[in-house]
XYZ file of C-alpha atoms in Angstrom:
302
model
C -33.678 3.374 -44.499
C -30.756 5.679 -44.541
C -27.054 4.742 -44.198
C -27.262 6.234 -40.674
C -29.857 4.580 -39.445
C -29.171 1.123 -40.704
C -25.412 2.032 -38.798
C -27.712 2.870 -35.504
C -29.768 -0.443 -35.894
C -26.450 -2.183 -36.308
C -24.874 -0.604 -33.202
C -28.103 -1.610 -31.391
C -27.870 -4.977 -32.476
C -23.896 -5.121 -31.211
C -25.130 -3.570 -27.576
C -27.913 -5.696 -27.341
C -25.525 -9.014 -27.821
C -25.201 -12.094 -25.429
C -23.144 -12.399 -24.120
C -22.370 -8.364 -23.588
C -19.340 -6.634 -24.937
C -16.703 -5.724 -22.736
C -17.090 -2.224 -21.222
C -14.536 -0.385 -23.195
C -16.543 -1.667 -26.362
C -19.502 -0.286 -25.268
C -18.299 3.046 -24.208
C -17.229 2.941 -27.678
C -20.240 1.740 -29.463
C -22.802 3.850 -27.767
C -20.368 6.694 -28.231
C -20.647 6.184 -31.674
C -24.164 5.759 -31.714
C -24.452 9.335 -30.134
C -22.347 10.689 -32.451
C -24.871 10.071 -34.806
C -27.787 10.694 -33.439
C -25.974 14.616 -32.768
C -25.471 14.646 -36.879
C -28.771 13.923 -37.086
C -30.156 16.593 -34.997
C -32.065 13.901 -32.851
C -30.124 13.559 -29.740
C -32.991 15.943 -28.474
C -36.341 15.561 -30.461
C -37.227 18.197 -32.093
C -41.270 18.695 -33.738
C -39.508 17.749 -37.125
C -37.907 14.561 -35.849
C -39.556 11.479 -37.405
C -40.959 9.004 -35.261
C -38.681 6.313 -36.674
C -35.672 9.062 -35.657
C -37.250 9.066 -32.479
C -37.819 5.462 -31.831
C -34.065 4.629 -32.754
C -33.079 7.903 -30.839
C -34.870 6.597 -27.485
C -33.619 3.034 -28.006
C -30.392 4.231 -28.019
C -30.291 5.882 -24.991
C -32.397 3.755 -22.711
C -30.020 1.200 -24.239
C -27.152 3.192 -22.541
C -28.647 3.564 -19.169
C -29.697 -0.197 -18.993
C -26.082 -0.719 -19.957
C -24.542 1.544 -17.597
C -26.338 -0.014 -14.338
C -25.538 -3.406 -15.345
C -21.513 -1.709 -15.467
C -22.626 -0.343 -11.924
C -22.053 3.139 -13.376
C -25.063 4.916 -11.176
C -23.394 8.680 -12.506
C -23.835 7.329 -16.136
C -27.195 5.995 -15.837
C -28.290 9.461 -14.400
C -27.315 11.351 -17.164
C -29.271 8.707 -19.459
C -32.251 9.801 -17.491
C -31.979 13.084 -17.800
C -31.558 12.752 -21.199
C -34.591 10.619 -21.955
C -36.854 12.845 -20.009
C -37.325 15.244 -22.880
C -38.721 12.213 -25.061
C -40.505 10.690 -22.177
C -42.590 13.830 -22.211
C -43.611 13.182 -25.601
C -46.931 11.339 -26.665
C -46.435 7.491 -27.263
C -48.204 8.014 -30.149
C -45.142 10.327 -31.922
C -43.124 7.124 -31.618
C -43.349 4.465 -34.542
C -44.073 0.958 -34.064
C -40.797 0.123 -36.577
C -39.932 -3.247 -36.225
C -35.975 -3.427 -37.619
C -35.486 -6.954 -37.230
C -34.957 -8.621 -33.644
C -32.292 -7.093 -31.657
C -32.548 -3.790 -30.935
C -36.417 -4.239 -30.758
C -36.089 -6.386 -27.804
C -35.373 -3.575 -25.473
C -38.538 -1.931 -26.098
C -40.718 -4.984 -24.520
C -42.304 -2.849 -21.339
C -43.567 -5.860 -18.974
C -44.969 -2.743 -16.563
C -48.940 -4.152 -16.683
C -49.870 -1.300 -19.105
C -52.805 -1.977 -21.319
C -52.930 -1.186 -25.116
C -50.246 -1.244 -27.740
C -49.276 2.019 -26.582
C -45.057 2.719 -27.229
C -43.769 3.558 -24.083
C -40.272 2.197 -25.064
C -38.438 1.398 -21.546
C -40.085 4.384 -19.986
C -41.498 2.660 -16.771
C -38.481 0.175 -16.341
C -36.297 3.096 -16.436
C -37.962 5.473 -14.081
C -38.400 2.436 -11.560
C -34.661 2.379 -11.415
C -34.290 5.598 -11.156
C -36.658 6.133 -8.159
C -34.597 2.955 -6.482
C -31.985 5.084 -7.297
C -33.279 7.920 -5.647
C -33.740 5.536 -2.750
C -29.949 3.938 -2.072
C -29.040 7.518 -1.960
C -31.297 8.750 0.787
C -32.908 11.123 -1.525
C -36.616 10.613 0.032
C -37.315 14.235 -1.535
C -36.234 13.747 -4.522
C -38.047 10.310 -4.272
C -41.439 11.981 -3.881
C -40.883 14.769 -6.183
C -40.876 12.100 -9.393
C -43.863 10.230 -8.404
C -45.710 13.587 -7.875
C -44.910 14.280 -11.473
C -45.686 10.963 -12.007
C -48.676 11.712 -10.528
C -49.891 14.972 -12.340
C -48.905 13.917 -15.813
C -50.907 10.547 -15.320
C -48.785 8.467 -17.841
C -47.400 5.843 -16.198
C -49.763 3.689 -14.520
C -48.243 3.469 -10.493
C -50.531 1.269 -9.486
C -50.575 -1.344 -11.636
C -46.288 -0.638 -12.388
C -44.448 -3.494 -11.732
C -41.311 -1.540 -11.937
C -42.606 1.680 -10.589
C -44.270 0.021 -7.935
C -41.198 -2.104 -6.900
C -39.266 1.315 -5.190
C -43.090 2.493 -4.084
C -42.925 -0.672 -1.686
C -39.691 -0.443 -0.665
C -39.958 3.009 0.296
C -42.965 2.141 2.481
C -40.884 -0.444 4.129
C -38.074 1.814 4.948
C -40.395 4.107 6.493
C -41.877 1.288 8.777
C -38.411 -0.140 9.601
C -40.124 -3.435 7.848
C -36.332 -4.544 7.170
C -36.905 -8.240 6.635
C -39.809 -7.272 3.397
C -36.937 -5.225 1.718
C -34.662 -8.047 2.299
C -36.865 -10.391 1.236
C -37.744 -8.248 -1.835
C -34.376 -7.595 -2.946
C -33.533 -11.406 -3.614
C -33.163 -13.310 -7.113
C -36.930 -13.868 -7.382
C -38.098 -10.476 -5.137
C -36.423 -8.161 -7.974
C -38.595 -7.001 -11.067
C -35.569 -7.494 -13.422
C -31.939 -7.940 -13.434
C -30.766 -4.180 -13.421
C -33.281 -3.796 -10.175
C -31.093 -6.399 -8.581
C -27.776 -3.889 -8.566
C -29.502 -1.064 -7.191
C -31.181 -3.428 -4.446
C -27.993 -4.799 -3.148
C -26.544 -1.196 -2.724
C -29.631 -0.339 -0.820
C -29.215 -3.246 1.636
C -25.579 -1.859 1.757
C -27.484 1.561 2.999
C -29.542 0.198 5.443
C -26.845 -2.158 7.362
C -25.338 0.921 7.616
C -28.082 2.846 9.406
C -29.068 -0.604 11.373
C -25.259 -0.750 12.034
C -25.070 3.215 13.331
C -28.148 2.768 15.621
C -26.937 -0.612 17.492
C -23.615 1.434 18.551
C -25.948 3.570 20.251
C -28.316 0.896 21.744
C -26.762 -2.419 22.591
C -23.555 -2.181 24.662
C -22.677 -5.386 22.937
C -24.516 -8.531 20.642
C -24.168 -12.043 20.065
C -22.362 -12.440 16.719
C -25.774 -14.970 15.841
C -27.860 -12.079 16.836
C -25.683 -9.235 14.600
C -26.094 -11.957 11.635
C -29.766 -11.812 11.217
C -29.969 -7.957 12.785
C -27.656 -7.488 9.708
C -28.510 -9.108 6.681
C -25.155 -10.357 6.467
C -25.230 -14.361 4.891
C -22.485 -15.982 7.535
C -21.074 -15.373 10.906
C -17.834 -14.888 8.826
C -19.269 -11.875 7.181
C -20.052 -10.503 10.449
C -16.744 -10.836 11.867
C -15.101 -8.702 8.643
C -18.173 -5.956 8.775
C -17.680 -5.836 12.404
C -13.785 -5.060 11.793
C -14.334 -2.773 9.372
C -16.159 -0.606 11.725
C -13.661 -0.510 14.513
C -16.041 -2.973 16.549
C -14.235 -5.070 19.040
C -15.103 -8.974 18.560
C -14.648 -11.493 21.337
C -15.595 -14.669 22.535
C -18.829 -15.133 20.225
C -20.176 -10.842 20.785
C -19.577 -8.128 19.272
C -18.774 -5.105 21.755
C -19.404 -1.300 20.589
C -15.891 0.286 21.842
C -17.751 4.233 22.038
C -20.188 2.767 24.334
C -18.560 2.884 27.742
C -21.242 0.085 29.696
C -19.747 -0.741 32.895
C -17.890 -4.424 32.891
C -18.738 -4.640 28.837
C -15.156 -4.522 27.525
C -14.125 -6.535 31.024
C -16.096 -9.504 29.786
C -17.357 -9.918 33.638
C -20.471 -11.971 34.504
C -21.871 -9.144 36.255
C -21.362 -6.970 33.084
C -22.597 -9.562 30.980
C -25.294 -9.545 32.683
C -26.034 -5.953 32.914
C -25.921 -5.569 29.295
C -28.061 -8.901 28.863
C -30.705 -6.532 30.492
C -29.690 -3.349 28.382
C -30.273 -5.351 25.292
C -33.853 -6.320 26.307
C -34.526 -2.923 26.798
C -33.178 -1.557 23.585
C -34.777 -4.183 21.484
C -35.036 -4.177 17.109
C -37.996 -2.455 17.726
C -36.099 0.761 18.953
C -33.894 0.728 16.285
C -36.583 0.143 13.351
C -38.641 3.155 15.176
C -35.497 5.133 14.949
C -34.581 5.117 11.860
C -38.658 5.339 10.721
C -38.945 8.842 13.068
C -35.540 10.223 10.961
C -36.705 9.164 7.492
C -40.392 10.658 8.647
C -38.665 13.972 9.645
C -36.057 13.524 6.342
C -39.126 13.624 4.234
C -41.014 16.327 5.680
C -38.221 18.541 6.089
């Protein structure tokens, strides 16, 4: 083993530590570790790369794009994926099976469901994330345009995925307006793995947004209980602040939409009350769910 490479192994091993490093030390370290990789001529394999090269050259960066979603550092972890692609393309069988001792190692366990010994490194972990990604952004084509390739190149298993199939699910979801099964799924014990957990949370973020845009346009007003649940927000506390934050006005247990001009709504009379009691049943979840479905439909078409 060269000097080099026993230097990558050890910067690995130091990225790899629990608990992690602080973020300026891994900026640092991985930094480092692409320094050398560039020396080496490995940063992007090459037909005369060794498959130890290219085992330590992969670990590295799937290393740093693991690393950079757990930092919440979306940009960063995009770049890692961009530059992994070119050894994702590779055969699994140009990789070695080099075992340096432990550490660094333990980022190439792949819990997908594939069969075989086959060394896929974090390939299907990664991509997952990066289709959930794809997802929190509203990228639907994009979306589609990876599993296609996916698809066609026939080397990561979708169906039997765990972390491919994870954003495959949630996609379908979104498309149905099933909001309470990508709730569900984006809890502690819905989540395929840790880093799947940051992305998920920023999605939920995406779609109380959306849910959040379409009740301005269909309920003159809500019950603060009712916005709760309609919301995914955990208290009637956290309704009260999201409600604030978009300009909504909040009174006497409701939540009234101030650009919807319903007669008697901002009043507070019984008759309005009433009114919009009748509105509401009318513009029920369902509308909303359908909505939103139609425009993502349409999104992904277009």
């Amino acid at each position: 083993m060269s000097a080099s490479t026993s230097t990558l192994t050890s910067l690995l091993s130091q990225l790899n530590s629990k608990p992690l490093p602080p973020p300026e030390s891994i900026a640092s370290l991985l930094s480092s570790a692409k320094r050398i990789l560039l020396t080496l001529n490995a940063l992007l394999p090459t037909p005369s790369t060794s498959p130890h090269l290219l085992t330590l050259a992969r670990q590295v960066l799937e290393t740093g794009a693991l690393l950079s979603i757990r930092l919440h550092q979306p940009d960063a972890f995009t770049r890692y994926f961009q530059q992994l692609l070119p050894f994702y393309e590779l055969p699994p069988s140009n990789f070695s099976g080099w075992d340096n001792g432990g550490d660094a190692m333990e980022i190439e366990t792949d819990n997908s469901g594939h069969k075989g010994g086959e060394d896929r490194g974090q390939r299907s972990k990664i991509t997952g994330l990066y289709l959930l990604l794809l997802l929190t952004k509203g990228d639907y084509a994009g979306f589609h345009t990876v599993l296609e390739g996916l698809e066609i190149e026939g080397s990561v298993g979708a169906e039997e995925d765990i972390y491919v199939q994870y954003p495959i699910k949630l996609e379908r979801w979104l498309m149905e307006g099933s909001y309470d099964r990508v709730w569900a799924a984006t809890k502690r014990d819905g989540v395929p793995s840790e880093e799947f957990g940051v992305f998920s949370k920023v999605l939920i973020g995406t779609i109380r947004l959306d849910i959040a845009s379409c009740s301005e346009k269909a309920y003159p007003s809500l019950p603060i209980a009712n916005a709760k649940n309609l919301l995914f927000l955990d208290s009637e506390g956290s309704v009260v602040e999201f409600a604030r934050e978009r300009g909504w006005l909040v009174r006497d247990g409701r939540i009234y939409f101030p650009s919807q001009h319903w007669p008697g709504a901002l009043e507070g009379s019984e008759e309005g009350v009433s009114r919009m009691e009748k509105e509401m049943l009318v513009a029920s979840t369902q509308v909303i769910e359908n909505t939103i479905g139609y425009a993502r439909e349409l999104e992904t078409i277009v």
